[in-house]
Short mmCIF file of C-alpha atoms in Angstrom, two decimals:
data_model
loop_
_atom_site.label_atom_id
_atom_site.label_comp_id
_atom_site.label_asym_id
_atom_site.label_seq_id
_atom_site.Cartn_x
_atom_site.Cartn_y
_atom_site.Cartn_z
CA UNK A 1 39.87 -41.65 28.08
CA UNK A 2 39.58 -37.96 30.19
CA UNK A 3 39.93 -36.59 26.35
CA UNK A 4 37.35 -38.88 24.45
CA UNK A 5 35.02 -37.55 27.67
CA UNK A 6 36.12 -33.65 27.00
CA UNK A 7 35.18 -34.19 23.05
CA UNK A 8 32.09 -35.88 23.80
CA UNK A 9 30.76 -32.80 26.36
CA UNK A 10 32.00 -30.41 24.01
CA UNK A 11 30.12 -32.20 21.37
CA UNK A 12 26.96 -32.33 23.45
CA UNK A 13 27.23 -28.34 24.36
CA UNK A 14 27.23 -27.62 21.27
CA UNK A 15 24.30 -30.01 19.99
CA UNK A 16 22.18 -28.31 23.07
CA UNK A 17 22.98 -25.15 21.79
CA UNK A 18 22.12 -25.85 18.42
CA UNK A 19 18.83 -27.41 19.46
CA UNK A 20 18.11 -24.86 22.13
CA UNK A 21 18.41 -21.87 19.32
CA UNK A 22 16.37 -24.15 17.01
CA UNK A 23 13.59 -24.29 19.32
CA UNK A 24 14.18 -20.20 20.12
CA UNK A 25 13.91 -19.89 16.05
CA UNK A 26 10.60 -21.66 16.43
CA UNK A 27 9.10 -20.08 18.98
CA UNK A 28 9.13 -16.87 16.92
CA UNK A 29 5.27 -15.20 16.12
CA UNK A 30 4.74 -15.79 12.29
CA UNK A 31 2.93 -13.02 10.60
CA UNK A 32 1.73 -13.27 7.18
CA UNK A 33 0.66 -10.35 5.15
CA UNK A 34 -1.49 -10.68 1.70
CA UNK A 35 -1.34 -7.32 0.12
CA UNK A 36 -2.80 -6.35 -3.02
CA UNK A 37 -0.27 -6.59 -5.70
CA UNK A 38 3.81 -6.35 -5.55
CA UNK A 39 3.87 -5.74 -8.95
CA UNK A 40 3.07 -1.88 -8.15
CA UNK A 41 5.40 0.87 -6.48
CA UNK A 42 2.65 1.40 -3.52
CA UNK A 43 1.99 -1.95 -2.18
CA UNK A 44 6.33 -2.72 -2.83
CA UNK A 45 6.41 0.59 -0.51
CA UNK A 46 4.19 -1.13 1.79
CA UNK A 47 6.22 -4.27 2.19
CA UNK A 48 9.13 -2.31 2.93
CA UNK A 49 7.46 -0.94 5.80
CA UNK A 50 6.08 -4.31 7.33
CA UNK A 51 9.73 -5.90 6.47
CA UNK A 52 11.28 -3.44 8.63
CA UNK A 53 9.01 -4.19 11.48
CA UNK A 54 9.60 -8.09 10.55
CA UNK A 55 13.08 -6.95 11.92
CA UNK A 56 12.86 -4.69 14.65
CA UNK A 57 10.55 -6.69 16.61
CA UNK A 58 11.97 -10.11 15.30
CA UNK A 59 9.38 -11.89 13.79
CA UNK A 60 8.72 -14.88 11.29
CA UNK A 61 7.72 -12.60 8.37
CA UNK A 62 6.33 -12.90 5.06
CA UNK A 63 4.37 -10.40 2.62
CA UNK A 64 2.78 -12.08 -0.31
CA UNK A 65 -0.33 -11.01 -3.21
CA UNK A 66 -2.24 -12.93 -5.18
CA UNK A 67 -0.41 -13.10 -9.14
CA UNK A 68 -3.30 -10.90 -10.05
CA UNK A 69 -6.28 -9.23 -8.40
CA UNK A 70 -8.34 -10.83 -11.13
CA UNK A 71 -10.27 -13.34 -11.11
CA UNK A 72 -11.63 -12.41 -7.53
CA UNK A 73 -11.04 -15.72 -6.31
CA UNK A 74 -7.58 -15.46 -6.33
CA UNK A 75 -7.13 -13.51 -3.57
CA UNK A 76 -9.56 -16.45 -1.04
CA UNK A 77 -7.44 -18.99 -2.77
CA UNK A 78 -4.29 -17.24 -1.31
CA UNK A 79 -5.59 -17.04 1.83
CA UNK A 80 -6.79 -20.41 1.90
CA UNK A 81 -3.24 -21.49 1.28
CA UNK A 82 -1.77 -19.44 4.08
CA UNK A 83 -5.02 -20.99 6.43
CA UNK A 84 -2.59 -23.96 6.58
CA UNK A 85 0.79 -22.19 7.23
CA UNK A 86 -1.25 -21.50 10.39
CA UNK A 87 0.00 -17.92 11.12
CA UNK A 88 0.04 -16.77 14.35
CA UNK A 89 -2.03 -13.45 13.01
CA UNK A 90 -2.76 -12.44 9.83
CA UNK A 91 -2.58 -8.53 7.85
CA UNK A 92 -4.81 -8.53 4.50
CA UNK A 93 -5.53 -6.24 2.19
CA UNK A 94 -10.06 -7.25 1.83
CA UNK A 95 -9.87 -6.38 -1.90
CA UNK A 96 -13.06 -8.91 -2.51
CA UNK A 97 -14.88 -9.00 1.21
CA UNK A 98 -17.54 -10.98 -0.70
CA UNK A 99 -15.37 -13.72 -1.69
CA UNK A 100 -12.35 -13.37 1.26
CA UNK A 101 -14.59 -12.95 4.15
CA UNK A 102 -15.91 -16.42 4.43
CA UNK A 103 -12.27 -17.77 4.34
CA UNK A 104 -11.12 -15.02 6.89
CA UNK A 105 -14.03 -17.30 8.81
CA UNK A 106 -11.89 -19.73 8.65
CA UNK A 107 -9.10 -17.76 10.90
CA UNK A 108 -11.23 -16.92 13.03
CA UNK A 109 -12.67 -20.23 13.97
CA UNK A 110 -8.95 -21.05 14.47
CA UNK A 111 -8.08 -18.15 16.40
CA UNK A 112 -5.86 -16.22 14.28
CA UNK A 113 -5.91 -12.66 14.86
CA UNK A 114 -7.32 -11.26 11.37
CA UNK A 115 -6.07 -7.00 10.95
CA UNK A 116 -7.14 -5.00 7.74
CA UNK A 117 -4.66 -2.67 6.02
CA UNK A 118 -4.78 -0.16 3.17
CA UNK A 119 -8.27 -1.27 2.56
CA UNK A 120 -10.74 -1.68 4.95
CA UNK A 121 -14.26 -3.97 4.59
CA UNK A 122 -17.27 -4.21 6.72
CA UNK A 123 -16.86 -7.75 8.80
CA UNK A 124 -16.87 -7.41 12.75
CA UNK A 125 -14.22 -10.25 13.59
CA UNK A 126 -11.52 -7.91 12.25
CA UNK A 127 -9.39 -6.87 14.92
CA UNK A 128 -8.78 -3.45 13.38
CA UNK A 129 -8.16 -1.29 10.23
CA UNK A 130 -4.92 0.03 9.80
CA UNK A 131 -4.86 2.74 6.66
CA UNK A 132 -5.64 5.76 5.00
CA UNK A 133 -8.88 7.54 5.98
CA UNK A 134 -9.98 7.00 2.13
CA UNK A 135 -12.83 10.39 3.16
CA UNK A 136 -10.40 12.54 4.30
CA UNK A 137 -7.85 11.81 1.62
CA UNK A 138 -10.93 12.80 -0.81
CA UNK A 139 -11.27 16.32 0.71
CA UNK A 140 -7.79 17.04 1.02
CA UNK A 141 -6.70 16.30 -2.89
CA UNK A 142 -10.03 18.50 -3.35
CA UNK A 143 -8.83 20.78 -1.00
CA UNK A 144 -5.75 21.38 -2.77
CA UNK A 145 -7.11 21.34 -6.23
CA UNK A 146 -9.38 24.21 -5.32
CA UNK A 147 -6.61 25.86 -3.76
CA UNK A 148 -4.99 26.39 -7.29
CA UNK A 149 -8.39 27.46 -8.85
CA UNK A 150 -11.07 29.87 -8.91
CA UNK A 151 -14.73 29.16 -8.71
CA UNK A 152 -16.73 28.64 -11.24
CA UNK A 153 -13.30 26.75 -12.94
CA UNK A 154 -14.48 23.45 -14.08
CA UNK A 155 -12.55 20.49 -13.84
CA UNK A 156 -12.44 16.31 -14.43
CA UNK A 157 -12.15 14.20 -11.83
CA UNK A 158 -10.63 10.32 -13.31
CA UNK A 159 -11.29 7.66 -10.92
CA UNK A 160 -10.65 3.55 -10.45
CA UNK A 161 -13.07 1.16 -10.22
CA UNK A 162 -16.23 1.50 -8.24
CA UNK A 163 -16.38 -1.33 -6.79
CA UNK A 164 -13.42 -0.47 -4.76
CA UNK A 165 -14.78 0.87 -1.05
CA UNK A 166 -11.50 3.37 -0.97
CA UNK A 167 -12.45 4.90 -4.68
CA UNK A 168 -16.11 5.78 -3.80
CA UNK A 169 -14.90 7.16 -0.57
CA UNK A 170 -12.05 9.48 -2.20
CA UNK A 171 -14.63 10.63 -5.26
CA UNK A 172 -17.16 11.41 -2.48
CA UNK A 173 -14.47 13.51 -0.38
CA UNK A 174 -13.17 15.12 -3.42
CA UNK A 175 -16.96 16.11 -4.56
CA UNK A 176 -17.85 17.40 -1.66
CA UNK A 177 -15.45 19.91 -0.92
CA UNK A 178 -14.91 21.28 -4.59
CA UNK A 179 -18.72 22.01 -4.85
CA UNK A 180 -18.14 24.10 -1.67
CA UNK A 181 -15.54 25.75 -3.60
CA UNK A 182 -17.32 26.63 -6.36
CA UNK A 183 -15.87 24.54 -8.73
CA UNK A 184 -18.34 22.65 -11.53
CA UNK A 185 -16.85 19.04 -12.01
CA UNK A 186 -17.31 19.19 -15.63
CA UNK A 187 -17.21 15.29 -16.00
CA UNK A 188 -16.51 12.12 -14.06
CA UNK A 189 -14.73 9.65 -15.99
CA UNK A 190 -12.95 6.01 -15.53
CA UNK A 191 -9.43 5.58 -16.21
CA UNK A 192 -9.06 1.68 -16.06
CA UNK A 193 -10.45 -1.38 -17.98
CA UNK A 194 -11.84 -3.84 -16.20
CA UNK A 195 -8.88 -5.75 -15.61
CA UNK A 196 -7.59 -2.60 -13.64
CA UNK A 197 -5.32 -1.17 -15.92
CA UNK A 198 -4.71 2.19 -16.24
CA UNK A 199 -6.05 3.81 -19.73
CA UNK A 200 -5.72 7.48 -21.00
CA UNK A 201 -9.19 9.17 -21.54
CA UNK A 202 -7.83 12.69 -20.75
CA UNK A 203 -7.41 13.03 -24.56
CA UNK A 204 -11.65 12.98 -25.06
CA UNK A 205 -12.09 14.93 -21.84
CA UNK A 206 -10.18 17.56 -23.75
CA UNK A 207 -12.06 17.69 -26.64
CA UNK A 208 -15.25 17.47 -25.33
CA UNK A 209 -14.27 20.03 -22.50
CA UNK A 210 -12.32 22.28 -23.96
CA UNK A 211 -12.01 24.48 -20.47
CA UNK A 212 -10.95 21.64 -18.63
CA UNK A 213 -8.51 24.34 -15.68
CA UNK A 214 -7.27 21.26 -13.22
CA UNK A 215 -7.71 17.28 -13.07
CA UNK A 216 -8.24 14.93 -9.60
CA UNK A 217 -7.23 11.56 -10.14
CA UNK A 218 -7.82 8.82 -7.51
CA UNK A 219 -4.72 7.15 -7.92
CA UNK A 220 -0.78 8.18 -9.12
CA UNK A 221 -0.82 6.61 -12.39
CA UNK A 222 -3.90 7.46 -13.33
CA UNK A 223 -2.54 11.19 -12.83
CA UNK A 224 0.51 10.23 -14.35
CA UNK A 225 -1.00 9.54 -17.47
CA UNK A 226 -3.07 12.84 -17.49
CA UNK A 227 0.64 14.52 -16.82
CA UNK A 228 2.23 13.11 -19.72
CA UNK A 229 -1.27 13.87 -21.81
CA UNK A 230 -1.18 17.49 -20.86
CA UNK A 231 2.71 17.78 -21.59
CA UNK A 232 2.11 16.64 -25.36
CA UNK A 233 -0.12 19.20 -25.47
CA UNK A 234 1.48 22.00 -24.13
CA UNK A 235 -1.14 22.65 -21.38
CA UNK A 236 -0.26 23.70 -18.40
CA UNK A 237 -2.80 22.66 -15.60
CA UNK A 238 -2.54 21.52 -11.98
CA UNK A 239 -2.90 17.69 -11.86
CA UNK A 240 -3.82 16.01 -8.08
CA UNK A 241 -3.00 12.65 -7.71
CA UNK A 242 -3.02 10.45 -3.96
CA UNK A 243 -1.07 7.78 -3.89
CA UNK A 244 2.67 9.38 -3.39
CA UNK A 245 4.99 6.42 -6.10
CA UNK A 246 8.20 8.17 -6.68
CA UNK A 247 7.28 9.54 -10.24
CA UNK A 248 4.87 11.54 -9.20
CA UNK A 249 6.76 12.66 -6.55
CA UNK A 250 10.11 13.62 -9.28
CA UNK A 251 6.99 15.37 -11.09
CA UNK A 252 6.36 17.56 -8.07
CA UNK A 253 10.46 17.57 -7.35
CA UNK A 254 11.00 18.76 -10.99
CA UNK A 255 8.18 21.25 -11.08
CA UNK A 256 6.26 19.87 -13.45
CA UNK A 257 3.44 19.60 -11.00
CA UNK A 258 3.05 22.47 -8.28
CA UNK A 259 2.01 19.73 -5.38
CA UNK A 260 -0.25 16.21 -4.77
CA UNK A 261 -1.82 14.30 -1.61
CA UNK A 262 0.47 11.08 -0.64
CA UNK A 263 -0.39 8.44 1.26
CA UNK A 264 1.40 6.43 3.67
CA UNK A 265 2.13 2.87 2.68
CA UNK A 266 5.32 2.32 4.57
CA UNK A 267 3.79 3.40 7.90
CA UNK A 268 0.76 0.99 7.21
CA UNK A 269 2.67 -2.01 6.68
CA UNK A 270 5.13 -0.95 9.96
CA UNK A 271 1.74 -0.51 11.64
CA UNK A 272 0.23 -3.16 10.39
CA UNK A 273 2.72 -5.51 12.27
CA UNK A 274 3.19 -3.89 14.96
CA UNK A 275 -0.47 -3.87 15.34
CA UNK A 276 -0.77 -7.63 14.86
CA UNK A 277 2.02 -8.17 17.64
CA UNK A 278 -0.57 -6.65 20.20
CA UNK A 279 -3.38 -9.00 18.91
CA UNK A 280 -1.54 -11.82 19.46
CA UNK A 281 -0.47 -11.11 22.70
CA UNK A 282 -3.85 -10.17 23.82
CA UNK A 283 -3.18 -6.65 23.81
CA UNK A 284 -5.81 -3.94 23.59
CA UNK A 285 -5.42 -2.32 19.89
CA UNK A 286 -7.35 0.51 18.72
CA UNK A 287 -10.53 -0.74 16.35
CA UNK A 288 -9.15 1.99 13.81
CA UNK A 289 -5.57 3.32 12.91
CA UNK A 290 -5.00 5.92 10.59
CA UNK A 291 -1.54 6.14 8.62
CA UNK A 292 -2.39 10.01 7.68
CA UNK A 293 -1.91 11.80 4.57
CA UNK A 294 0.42 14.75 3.15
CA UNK A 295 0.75 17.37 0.78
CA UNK A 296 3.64 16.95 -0.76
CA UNK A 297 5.23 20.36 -2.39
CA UNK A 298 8.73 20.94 -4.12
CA UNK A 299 10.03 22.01 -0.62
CA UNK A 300 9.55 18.19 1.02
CA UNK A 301 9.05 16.17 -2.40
CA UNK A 302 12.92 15.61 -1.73
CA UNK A 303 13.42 14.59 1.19
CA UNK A 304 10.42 12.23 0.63
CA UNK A 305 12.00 10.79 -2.66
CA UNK A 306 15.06 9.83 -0.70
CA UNK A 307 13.48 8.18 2.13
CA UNK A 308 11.41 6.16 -0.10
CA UNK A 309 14.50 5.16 -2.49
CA UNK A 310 16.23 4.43 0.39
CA UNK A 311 13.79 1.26 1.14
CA UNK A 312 12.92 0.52 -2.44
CA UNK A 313 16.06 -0.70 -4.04
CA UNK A 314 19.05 -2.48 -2.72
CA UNK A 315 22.74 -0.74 -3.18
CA UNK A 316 22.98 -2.92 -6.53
CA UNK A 317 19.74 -1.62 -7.54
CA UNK A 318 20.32 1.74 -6.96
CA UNK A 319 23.73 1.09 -8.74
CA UNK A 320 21.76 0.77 -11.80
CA UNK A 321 19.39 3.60 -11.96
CA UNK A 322 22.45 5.99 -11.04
CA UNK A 323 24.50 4.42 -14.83
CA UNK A 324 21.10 4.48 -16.16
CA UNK A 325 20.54 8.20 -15.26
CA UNK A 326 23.90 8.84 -16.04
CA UNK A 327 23.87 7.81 -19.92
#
């Protein structure tokens, strides 16, 4: 009888135990983040950086993107599907305020903490915008672009879409600070469709500006492409992109670029989070957080390449690439 009493208690310990780290499971903050894309390198850096704060400050995590930025609504349809996870806060990347704002309504009227991150919109329920300064990263690539050039050198600037806040922001940054240099912006070009792909138009800009001395790009592969362009041809010309994926970064490592501006993608998603802890908690957080921008040179491209490949692929992963590299 005493045993059937001892089995039974230690049964019922360990069902209370059970239930009582059930219920401490549960009572965990869920934070959902709706980036942009995870199809590219930048926004796959990003969710690195907001999965490491998932862990350090043990929360119920999840990054997630629309299957495409296009059509527009896809983007309010994802968030209208997370709208009944009911997320303690929510981090989104506003790529369509137009469309997303009126759902992002929606949170607020059911008091979820709404932040912005990577791209920031115009709507004064947000609690705050945690990202690049899209301005200053405009005058810095210009910055260093002029910095390998003399005045009166002409050059092309190749940008996204304009209906992107971030692009007109960069071009306008960029624009600025060459004309104080001196240096003619011999044409202004777009190098995506309209589905946002990246297309090659450095090959006109060459023939119809034969004295093309440097290109700005507003994004990596858009410089990328210009790279491989100016390789074919055998010209040798500094090339400024401002994103910071890893192949522009081997470019820079290799020396087949002599620097570029990066951004910080990992530190916004860490911030974002930590951010959105804060908000929940009532917390004062700052209306405006920026992640900063670098320079990135062969002396650091390195040690950034590292750090980066570090939290991009998984031991099997990098596995791989090192037999790939290898034959």
């Amino acid at each position: 009888m005493k045993k059937k009493r001892i089995v039974s208690l230690v049964c019922l310990t360990v069902l209370i135990s059970f239930i009582v780290h059930f219920l401490k499971e549960d009572e965990k903050l869920k934070v959902v983040v709706v980036a942009k894309s995870l199809d590219l390198e930048y926004w796959r850096i990003f969710e690195s950086g907001a999965k490491k704060a998932f862990n350090d400050f043990d929360i119920d995590g999840q990054v997630i993107a629309p299957d495409s930025i296009n059509p527009i609504r896809n983007e309010a349809n994802t968030l209208k599907k997370v709208l009944r996870q009911h997320p303690d806060a929510l981090i989104v990347t506003p790529m369509h305020p137009s469309v997303t704002i009126p759902v992002l309504m929606e949170y607020k009227k059911n008091n979820i903490p709404v932040l912005f991150a990577g791209r920031d919109a115009d709507w004064k329920d947000k609690v705050t915008y945690i990202g690049t300064d899209h301005f200053k990263l405009g005058i810095m690539a210009g910055e260093l672009l002029g910095s390998m050039l003399q005045p009166g050198d002409q050059v092309a600037i190749i940008h996204g879409t304009l209906k992107d806040h971030a692009e007109v922001e960069r071009l306008k940054g960029a624009k600025e600070v060459l004309g104080k240099a001196g240096i003619e912006i011999a044409t202004e070009q777009l190098g995506e469709d309209r589905f946002g792909k990246t297309i090659s138009v450095i090959e006109n800009i060459l023939q119809n500006h034969p004295d093309i001395q440097g290109v700005l790009a507003t994004d990596d592969l858009i410089a990328l492409n210009v790279l491989k362009t100016a390789e074919k041809e055998g010209l040798i010309i500094p090339i400024v992109g401002t994103d910071g994926i890893t192949e522009m970064l081997e470019a820079v490592d290799a020396g087949k670029l002599s620097a570029t501006v990066t951004q910080n993608p990992y530190d916004m998603g860490y911030l974002s989070v930590k951010q959105a802890i804060k908000a929940v908690k009532g917390e004062h957080v700052p209306k405006r957080i920026d992640s900063g921008v670098d320079i990135l040179t062969q002396d650091n491209a390195k040690d950034r390449l590292a750090f980066l490949n570090n939290r991009l692929y998984s031991r099997v992963e990098k596995f791989k690439h090192f037999l790939y590299e290898l034959l």
